[in-house]
Coordinates of C-alpha atoms and ligand atoms in Angstrom, one line a residue:
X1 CA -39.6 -88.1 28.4
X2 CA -37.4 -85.3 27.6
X3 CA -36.5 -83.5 30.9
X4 CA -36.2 -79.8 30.5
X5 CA -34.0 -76.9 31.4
X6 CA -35.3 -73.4 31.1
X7 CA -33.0 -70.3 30.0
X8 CA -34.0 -67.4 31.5
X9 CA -34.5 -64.7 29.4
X10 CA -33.9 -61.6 31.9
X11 CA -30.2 -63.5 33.0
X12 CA -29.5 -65.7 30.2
X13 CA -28.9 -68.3 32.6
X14 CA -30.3 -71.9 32.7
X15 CA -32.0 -72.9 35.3
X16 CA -32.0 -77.4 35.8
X17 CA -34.2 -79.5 37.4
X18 CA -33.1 -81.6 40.7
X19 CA -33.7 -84.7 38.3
X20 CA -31.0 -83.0 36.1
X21 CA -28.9 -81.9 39.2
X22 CA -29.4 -85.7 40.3
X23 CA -28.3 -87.0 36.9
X24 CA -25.0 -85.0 36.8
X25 CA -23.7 -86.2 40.3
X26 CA -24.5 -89.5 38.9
X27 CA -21.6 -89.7 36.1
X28 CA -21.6 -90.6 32.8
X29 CA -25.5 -91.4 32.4
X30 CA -26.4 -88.3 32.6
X31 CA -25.7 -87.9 29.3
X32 CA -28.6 -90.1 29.0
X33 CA -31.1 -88.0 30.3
X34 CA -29.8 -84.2 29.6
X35 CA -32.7 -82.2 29.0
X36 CA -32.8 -79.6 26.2
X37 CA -32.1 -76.3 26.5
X38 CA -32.9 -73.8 23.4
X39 CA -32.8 -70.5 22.6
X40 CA -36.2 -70.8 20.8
X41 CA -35.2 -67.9 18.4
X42 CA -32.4 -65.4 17.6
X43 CA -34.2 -62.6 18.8
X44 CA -32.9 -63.9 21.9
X45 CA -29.5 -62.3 21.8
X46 CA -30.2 -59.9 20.0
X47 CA -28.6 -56.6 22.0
X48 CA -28.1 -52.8 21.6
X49 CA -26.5 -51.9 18.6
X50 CA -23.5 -49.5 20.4
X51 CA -22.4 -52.9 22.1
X52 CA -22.2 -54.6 18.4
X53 CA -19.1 -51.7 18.4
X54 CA -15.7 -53.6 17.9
X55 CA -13.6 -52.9 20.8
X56 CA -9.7 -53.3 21.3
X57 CA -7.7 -56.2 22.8
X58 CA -4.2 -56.4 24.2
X59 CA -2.3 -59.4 22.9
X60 CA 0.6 -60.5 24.4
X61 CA 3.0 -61.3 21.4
X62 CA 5.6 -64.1 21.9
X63 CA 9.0 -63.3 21.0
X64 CA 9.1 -64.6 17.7
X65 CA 6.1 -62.7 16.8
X66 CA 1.9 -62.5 16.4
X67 CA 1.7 -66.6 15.4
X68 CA -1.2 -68.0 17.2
X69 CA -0.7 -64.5 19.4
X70 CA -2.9 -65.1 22.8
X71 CA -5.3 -63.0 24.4
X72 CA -4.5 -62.0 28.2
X73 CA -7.0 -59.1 28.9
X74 CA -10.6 -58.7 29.9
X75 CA -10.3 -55.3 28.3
X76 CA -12.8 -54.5 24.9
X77 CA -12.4 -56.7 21.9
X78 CA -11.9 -56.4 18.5
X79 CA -14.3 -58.5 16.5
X80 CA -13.2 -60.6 13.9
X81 CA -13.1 -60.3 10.4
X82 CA -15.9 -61.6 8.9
X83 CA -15.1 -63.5 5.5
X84 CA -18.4 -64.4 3.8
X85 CA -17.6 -67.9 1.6
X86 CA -19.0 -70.1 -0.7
X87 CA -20.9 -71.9 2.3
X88 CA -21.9 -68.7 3.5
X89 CA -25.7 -68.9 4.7
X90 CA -25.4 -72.5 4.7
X91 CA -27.2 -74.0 7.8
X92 CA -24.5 -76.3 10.0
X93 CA -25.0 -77.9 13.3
X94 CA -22.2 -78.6 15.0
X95 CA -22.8 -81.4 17.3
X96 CA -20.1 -81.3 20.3
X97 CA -19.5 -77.7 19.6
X98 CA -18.6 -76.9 23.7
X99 CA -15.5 -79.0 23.1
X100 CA -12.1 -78.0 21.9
X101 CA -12.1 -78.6 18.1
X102 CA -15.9 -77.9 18.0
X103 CA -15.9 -74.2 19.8
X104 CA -13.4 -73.6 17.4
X105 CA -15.1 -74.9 14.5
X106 CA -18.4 -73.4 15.6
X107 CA -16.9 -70.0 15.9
X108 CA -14.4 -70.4 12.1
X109 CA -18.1 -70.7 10.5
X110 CA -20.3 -68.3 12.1
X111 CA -17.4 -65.9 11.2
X112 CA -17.6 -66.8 7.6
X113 CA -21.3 -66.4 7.6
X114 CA -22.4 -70.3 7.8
X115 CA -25.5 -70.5 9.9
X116 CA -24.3 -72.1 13.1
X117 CA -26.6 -74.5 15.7
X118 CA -24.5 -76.1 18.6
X119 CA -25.7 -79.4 20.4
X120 CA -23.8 -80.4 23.0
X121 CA -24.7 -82.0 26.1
X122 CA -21.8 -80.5 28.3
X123 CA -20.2 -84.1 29.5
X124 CA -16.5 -83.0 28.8
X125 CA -17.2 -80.3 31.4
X126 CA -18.8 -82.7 33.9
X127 CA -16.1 -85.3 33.2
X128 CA -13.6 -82.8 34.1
X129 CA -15.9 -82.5 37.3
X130 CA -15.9 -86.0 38.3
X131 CA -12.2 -86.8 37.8
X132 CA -10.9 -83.6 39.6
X133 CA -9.3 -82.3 36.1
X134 CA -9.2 -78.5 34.8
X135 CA -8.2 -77.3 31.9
X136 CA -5.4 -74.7 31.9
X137 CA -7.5 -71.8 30.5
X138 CA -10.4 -70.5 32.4
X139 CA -13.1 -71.1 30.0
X140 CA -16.6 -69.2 30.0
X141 CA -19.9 -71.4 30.3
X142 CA -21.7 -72.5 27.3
X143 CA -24.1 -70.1 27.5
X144 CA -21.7 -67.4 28.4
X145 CA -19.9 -68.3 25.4
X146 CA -22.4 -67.8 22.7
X147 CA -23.9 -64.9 24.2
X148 CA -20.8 -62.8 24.4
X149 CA -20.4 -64.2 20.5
X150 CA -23.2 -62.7 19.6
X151 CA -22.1 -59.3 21.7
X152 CA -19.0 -58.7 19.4
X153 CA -20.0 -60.0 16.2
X154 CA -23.7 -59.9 16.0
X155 CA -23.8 -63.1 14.8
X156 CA -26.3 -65.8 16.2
X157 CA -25.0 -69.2 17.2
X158 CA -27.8 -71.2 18.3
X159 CA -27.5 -73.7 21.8
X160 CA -29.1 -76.5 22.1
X161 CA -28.0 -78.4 25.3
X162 CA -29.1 -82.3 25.4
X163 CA -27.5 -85.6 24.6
X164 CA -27.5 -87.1 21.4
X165 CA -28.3 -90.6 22.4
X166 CA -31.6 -89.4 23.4
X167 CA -33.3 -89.4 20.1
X168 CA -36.4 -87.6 21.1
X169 CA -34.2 -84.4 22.2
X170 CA -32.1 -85.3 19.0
X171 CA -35.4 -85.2 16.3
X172 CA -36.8 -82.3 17.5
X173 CA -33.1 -80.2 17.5
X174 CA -32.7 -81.4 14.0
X175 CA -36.0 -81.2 12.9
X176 CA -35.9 -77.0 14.6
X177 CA -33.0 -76.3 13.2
X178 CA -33.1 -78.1 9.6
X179 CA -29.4 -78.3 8.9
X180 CA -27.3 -78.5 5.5
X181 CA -24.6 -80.2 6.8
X182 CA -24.5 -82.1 10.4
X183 CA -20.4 -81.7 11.8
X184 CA -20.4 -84.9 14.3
X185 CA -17.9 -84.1 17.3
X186 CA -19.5 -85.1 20.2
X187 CA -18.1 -87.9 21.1
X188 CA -16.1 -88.9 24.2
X189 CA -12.9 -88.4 22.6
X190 CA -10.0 -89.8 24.8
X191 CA -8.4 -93.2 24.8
X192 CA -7.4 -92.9 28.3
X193 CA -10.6 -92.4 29.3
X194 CA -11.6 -95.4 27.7
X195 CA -9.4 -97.4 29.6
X196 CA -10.3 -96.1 33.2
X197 CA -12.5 -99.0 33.8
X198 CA -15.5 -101.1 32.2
X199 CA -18.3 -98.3 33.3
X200 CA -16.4 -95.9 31.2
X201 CA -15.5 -98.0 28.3
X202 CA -19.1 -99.2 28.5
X203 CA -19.9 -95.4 28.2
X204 CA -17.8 -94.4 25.5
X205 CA -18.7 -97.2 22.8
X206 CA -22.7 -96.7 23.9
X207 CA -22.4 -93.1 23.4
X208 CA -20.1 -92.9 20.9
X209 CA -21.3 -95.4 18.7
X210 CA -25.0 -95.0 19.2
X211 CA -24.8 -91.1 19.0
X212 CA -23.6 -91.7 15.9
X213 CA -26.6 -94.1 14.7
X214 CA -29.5 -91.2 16.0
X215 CA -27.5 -89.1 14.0
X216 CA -27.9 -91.3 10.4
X217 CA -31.3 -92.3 11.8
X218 CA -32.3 -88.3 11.9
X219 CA -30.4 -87.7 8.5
X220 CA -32.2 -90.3 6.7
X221 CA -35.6 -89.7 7.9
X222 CA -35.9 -85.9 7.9
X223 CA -33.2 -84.5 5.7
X224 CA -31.8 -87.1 3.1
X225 CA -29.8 -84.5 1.6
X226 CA -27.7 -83.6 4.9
X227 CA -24.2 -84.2 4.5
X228 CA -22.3 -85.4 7.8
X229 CA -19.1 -84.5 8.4
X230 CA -18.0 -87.1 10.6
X231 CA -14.9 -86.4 13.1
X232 CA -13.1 -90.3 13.0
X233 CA -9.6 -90.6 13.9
X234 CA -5.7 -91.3 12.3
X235 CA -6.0 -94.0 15.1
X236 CA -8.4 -95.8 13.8
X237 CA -5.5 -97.7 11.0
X238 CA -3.2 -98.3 14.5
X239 CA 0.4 -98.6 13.3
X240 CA 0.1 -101.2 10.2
X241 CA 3.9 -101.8 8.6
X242 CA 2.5 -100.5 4.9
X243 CA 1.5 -97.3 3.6
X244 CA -1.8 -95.8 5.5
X245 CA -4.3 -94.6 2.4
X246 CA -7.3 -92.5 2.6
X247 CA -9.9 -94.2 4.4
X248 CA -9.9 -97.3 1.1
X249 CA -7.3 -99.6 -0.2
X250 CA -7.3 -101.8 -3.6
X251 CA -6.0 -105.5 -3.0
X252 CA -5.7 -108.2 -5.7
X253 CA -6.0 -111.6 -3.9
X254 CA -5.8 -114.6 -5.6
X255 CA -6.5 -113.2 -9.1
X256 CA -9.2 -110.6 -7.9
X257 CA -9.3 -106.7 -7.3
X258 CA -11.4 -105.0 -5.1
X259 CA -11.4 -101.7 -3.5
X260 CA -11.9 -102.4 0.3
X261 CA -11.9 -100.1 3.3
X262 CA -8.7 -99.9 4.6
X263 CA -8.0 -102.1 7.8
X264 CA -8.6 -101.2 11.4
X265 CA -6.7 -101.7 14.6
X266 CA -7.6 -99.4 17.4
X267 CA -5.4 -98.8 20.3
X268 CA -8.0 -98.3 22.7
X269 CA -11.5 -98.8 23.4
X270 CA -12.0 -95.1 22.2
X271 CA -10.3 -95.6 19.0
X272 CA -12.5 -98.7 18.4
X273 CA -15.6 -96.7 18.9
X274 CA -14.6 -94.3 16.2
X275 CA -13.4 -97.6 13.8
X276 CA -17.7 -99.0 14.9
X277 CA -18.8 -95.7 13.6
X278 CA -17.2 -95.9 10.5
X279 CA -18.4 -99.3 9.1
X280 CA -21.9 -98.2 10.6
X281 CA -21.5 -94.8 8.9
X282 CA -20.5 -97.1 5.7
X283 CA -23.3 -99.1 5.7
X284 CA -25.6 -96.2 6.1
X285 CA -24.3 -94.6 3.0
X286 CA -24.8 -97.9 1.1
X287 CA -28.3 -98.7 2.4
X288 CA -29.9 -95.2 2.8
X289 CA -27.7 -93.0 0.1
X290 CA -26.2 -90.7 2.7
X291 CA -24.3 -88.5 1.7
X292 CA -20.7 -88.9 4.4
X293 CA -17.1 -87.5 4.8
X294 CA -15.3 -89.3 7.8
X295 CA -12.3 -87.1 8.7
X296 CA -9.8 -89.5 10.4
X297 CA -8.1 -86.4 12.3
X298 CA -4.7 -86.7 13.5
X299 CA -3.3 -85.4 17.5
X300 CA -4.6 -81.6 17.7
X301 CA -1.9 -79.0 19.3
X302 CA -3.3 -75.1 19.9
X303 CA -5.3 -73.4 21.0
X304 CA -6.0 -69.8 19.7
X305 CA -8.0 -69.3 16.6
X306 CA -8.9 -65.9 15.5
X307 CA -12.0 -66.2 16.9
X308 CA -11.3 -67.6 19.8
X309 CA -8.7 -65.0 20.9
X310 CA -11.1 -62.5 19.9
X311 CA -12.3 -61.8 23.7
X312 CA -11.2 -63.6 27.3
X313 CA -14.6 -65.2 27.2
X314 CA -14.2 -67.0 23.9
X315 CA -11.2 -68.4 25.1
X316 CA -11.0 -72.4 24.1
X317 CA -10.5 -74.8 26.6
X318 CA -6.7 -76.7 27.2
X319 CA -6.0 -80.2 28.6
X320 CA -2.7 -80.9 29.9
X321 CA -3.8 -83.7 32.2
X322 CA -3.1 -87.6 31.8
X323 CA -6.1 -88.2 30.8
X324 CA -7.5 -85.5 28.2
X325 CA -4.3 -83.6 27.5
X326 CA -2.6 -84.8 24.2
X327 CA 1.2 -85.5 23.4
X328 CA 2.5 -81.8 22.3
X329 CA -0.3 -79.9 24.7
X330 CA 1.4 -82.0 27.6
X331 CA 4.6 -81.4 26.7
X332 CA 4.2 -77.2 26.5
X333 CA 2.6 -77.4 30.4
X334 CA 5.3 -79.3 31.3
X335 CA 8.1 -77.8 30.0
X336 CA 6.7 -74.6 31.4
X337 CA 6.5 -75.6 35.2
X338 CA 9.5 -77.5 34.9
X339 CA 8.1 -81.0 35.0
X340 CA 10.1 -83.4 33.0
X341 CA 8.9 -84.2 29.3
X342 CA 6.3 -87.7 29.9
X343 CA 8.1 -89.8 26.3
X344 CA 6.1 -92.9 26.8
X345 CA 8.2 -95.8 26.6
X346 CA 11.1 -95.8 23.8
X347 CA 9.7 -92.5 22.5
X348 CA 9.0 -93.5 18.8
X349 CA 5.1 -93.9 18.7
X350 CA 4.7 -92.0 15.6
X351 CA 1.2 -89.9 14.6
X352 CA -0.1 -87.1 12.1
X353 CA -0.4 -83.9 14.1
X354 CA -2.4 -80.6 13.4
X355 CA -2.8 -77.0 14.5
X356 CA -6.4 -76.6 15.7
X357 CA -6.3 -73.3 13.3
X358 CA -6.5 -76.1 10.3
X359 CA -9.1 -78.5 11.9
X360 CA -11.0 -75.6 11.5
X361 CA -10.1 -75.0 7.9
X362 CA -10.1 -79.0 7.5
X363 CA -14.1 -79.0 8.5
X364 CA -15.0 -75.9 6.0
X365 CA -13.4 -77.5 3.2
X366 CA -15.6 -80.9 3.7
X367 CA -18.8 -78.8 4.3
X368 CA -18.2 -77.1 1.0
X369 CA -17.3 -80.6 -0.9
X370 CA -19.9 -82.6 0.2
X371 CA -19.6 -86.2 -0.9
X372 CA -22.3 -87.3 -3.5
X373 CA -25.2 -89.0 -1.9
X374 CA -24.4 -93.2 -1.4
X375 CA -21.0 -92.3 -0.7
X376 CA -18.6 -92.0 2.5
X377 CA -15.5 -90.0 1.7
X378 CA -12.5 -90.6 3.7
X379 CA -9.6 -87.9 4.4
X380 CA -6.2 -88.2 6.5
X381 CA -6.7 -84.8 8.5
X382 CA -3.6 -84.6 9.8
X383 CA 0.0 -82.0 8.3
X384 CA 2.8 -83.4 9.6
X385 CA 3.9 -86.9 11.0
X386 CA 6.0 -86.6 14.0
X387 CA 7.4 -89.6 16.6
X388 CA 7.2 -88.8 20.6
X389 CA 10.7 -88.3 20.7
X390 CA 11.1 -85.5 17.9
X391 CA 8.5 -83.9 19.6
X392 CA 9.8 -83.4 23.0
X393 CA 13.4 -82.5 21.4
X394 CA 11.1 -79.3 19.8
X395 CA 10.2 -78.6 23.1
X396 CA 13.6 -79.2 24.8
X397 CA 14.7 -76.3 22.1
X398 CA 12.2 -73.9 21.8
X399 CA 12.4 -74.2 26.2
X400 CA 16.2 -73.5 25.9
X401 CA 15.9 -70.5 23.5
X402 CA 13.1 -69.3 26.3
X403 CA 15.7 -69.7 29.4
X404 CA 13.4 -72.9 30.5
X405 CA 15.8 -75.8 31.7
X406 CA 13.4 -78.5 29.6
X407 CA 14.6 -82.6 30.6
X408 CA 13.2 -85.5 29.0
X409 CA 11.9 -88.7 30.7
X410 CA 11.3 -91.9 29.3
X411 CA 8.4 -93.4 31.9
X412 CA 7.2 -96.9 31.3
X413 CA 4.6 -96.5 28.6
X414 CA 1.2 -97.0 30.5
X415 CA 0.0 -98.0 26.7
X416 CA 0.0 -101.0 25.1
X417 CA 1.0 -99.4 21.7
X418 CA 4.2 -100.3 19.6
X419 CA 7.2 -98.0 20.6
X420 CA 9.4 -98.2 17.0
X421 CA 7.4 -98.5 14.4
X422 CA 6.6 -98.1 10.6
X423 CA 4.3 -95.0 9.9
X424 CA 4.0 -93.4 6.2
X425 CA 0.3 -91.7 6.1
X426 CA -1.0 -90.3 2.7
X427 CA -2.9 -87.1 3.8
X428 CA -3.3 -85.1 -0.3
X429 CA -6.9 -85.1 -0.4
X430 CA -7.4 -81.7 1.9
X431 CA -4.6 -80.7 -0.1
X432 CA -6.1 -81.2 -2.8
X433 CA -9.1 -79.4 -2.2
X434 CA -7.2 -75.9 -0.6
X435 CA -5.9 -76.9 2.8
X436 CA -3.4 -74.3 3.7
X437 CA -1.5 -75.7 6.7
X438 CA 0.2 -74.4 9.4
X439 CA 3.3 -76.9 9.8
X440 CA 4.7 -76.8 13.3
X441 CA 6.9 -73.5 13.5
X442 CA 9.4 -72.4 16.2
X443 CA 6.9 -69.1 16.3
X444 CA 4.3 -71.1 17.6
X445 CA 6.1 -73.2 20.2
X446 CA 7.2 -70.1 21.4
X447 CA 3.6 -68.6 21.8
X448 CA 2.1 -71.9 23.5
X449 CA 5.0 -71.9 25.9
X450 CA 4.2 -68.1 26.4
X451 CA 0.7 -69.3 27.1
X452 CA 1.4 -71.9 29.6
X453 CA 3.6 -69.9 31.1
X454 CA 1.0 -67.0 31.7
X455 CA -1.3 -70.0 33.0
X456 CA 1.0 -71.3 35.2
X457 CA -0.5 -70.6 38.5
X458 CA -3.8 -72.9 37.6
X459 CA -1.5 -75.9 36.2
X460 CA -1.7 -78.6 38.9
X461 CA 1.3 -80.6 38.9
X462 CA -0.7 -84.0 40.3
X463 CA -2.7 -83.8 37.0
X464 CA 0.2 -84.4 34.8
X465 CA 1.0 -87.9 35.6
X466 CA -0.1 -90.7 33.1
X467 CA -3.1 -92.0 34.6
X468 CA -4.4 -94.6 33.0
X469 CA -2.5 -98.4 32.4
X470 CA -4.0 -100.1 29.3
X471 CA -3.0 -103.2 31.0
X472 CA -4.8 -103.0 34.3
X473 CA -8.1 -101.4 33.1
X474 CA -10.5 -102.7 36.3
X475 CA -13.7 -104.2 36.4
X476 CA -14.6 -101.9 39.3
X477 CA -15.1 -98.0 38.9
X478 CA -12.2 -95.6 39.2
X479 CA -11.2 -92.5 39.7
X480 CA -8.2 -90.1 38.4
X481 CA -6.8 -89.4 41.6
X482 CA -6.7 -93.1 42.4
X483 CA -5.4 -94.2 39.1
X484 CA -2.4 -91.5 40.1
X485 CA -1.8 -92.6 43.3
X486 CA -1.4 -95.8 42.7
X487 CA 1.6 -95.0 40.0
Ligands
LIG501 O1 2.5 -87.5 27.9 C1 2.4 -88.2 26.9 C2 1.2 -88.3 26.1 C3 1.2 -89.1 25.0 N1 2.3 -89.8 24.6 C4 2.2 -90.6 23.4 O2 1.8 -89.8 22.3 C5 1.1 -90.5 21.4 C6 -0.2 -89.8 21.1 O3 -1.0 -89.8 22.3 P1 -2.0 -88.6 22.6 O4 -2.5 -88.7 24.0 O5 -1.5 -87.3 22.2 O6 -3.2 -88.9 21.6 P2 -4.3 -90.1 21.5 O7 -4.5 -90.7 22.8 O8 -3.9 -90.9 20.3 O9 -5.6 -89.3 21.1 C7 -5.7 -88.0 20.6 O10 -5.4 -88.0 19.2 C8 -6.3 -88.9 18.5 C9 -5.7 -88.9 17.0 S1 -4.6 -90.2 16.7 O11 -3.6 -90.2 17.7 O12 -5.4 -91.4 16.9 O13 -4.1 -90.0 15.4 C10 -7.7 -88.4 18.6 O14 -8.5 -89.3 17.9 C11 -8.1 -88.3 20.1 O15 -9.4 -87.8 20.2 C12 -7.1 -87.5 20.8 O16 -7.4 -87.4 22.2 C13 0.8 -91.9 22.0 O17 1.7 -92.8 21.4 C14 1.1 -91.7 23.4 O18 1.6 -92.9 24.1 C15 3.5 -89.7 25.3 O19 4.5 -90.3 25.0 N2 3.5 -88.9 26.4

């Protein structure tokens, strides 16, 4: 049975059961019992129309200008501009919209007039809680979140707090909410987590790969003509020594051509749960006539979005840590307390990189190209290709130009990836269809750095080790501040 939370409506705030409380403390199951927790209509935040009134914002401005410029007040906010699109008053659950690409995401449309539901059960938060990690920016509830949303834009974003893998909570928030288009983030999302120990590698291919299933299963039973936009990853091709295509490949082998989805070799049990959901995603499409795009994104860097800047308690959340923080994020923190730069090995593990402001853009432009029914589209979602190395020589610059004394240090890779290696990854079809990317620019090195350096006082040094070793992966649970200590 569906355990669940009430929202009050005099506070706004949700009120959980002990069984909840109880399934929290007990780790990554919870996830398997979160209750459901709705705002059963948008009368709900609906509020005075004289606090609707935009309201000013300070932002701090990095040296080289307004690029990805940073909010640092709890003073009024201006709202955002609202840009009605061609998907305008199209109906889009975001599924992991608490998370970093998916706040962002869920924010981009509801801007742009796209009817916005979020279902998320919260578990990056309580992973954060059971491994003793933060990220650097002091991020508002959930609830918080939407509600102040809805304050300075008057826009509705819709909550819906359960877990996916429950498909009774999942039917009935797809069935409420009837979307157009289903955007699946909510997976656990980090390799290194993966590779913590069985329990969470267990946890990440169950609830990766079988969050994914309810999610076809719902799709093809209720709403056949509900495009999912599937987040996959650049990682699920690994480091092949040929060209990396789009998702398919044409071989001729002894005398025969075929078009074939392209190879898979995942670095990590997390990877490999995202390679699982694609043939499943596959099959679906050829069984069922789903309509799919699977958007192998690339290593996000950011973190402001319009939207997201728009008022201290939209701010999105940023990793730095061994474990959820990715290669440039880390680097920034670092650089800005003075930590050496963490290159991995040799330093020339090579991936496609992205500013979160063009996930964002990345995920509008499949909701308004849906793949035909039957078919699962495949895009490279990634702008530029850098290795490690190049990477922390950015930072070691863009430091230098800010007075920051940035060193490099090459610490054994606690990967099992290859360190020089071939990497040439087509990435056109976004292009194709309007992407407008933000390439890596001094201007906004200069405003992360700014950022962690305004953030410095909640960095915690003992969180930026590497944390995880690929090669020792135990039978028996862990935890983050044991996996450091042992380093
Ligand atoms: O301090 C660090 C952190 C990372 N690396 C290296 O940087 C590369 C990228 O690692 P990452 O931690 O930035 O990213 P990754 O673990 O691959 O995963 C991230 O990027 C993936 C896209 S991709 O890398 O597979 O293209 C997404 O799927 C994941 O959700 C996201 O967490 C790796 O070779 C890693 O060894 C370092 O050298 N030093």
């Amino acid at each position: 049975m569906v355990a669940m939370a009430a929202i009050s409506r005099a506070t706004g705030q949700m009120n959980i059961s002990s069984s909840q409380h109880n399934s929290i403390r007990n780790g990554p199951r919870m996830t398997q019992s979160a209750g459901l927790t709705k705002f059963a209509d948008s009368n709900q935040l609906r509020i005075p129309s004289k606090c609707l009134r935009p309201r000013r914002a300070r932002l701090i401005r990095g040296p080289s200008g307004p690029t990805n410029a940073v909010l640092a007040t709890d003073k009024p906010a201006p709202a955002p501009p609202f840009l009605e699109t061609n998907g305008s008053g199209r109906r889009v659950m975001i599924i992991g919209g608490d998370g970093y690409c998916g706040w962002a995401t869920a924010l981009h449309l509801s801007a742009r007039g796209y009817a916005v539901s979020i279902v998320d059960n919260l578990c990056r938060r309580t992973f954060d809680l059971q491994l003793g990690l933060d990220t650097l920016t002091p991020i508002a509830s959930a609830h918080a979140r939407v509600k102040r949303w809805g304050e300075i834009s008057g826009k509705h974003i819709d909550l819906q707090v359960g877990d996916i893998c429950d498909f009774e909570f999942f039917s009935e928030a797809f069935n409420a909410f009837q979307p157009d288009a289903v955007v699946h983030f909510g997976e656990q999302r980090s390799a290194p987590y993966s590779m913590i120990d069985r329990n969470r590698a267990v946890f990440t291919q169950h609830n990766n790969v079988i969050g994914t299933i309810n999610v076809l299963f719902a799709i093809k039973e209720f709403k056949p003509d509900c495009h999912l936009v599937k987040l996959g990853t650049m990682g699920e091709y690994g480091t092949p020594n040929i060209d990396i295509e789009e998702g398919y490949i044409t071989i001729t082998h002894n005398g025969r051509t075929d078009t074939l989805p392209y190879p898979k070799q995942g670095g990590s049990f997390y990877h490999l749960s995202k390679v699982h959901d694609s043939h499943n995603i596959h099959f679906a499409c050829r069984a069922w006539k789903i309509a799919a795009t699977d958007l192998n994104q690339g290593v996000v860097y950011g973190v402001a979005t319009e939207e997201t800047t728009a008022d201290p308690l939209l701010i999105n959340r940023y990793d730095y840590d061994g474990i959820f923080g990715t290669a440039l994020n880390r680097f920034v923190v670092q650089a800005a307390v003075g930590h050496p730069l963490t290159v991995y090995g040799k330093g020339g593990q090579t991936r496609g990189y992205l500013d979160i402001r063009d996930t964002v853009q990345c995920i509008q432009l499949a909701i308004d190209n849906p793949a035909p029914n039957g078919e699962m589209r495949v895009y490279n979602q990634f702008t530029e290709q850098f290795s490690v190395n190049e990477l922390a020589a950015i930072i070691q610059r863009e430091g230098a130009k800010l007075g920051l004394d940035v060193t490099v240090k090459n610490v054994p890779n606690p990967r099992v990836e290859a360190e020089e290696h071939y990497y040439n990854a087509k990435r056109t079809k976004l292009v194709d269809l309007g992407l407008q990317p933000h390439f890596l620019s001094d201007n906004l090195v200069d405003s992360l750095l700014n950022f962690a350096i305004q953030y410095k006082d909640r960095i915690d040094l003992d969180l930026i080790k590497p944390a995880v070793d690929w090669r020792k992966t135990p039978v028996t649970s862990g935890t983050m501040k044991a996996a450091v200590a042992e380093k």
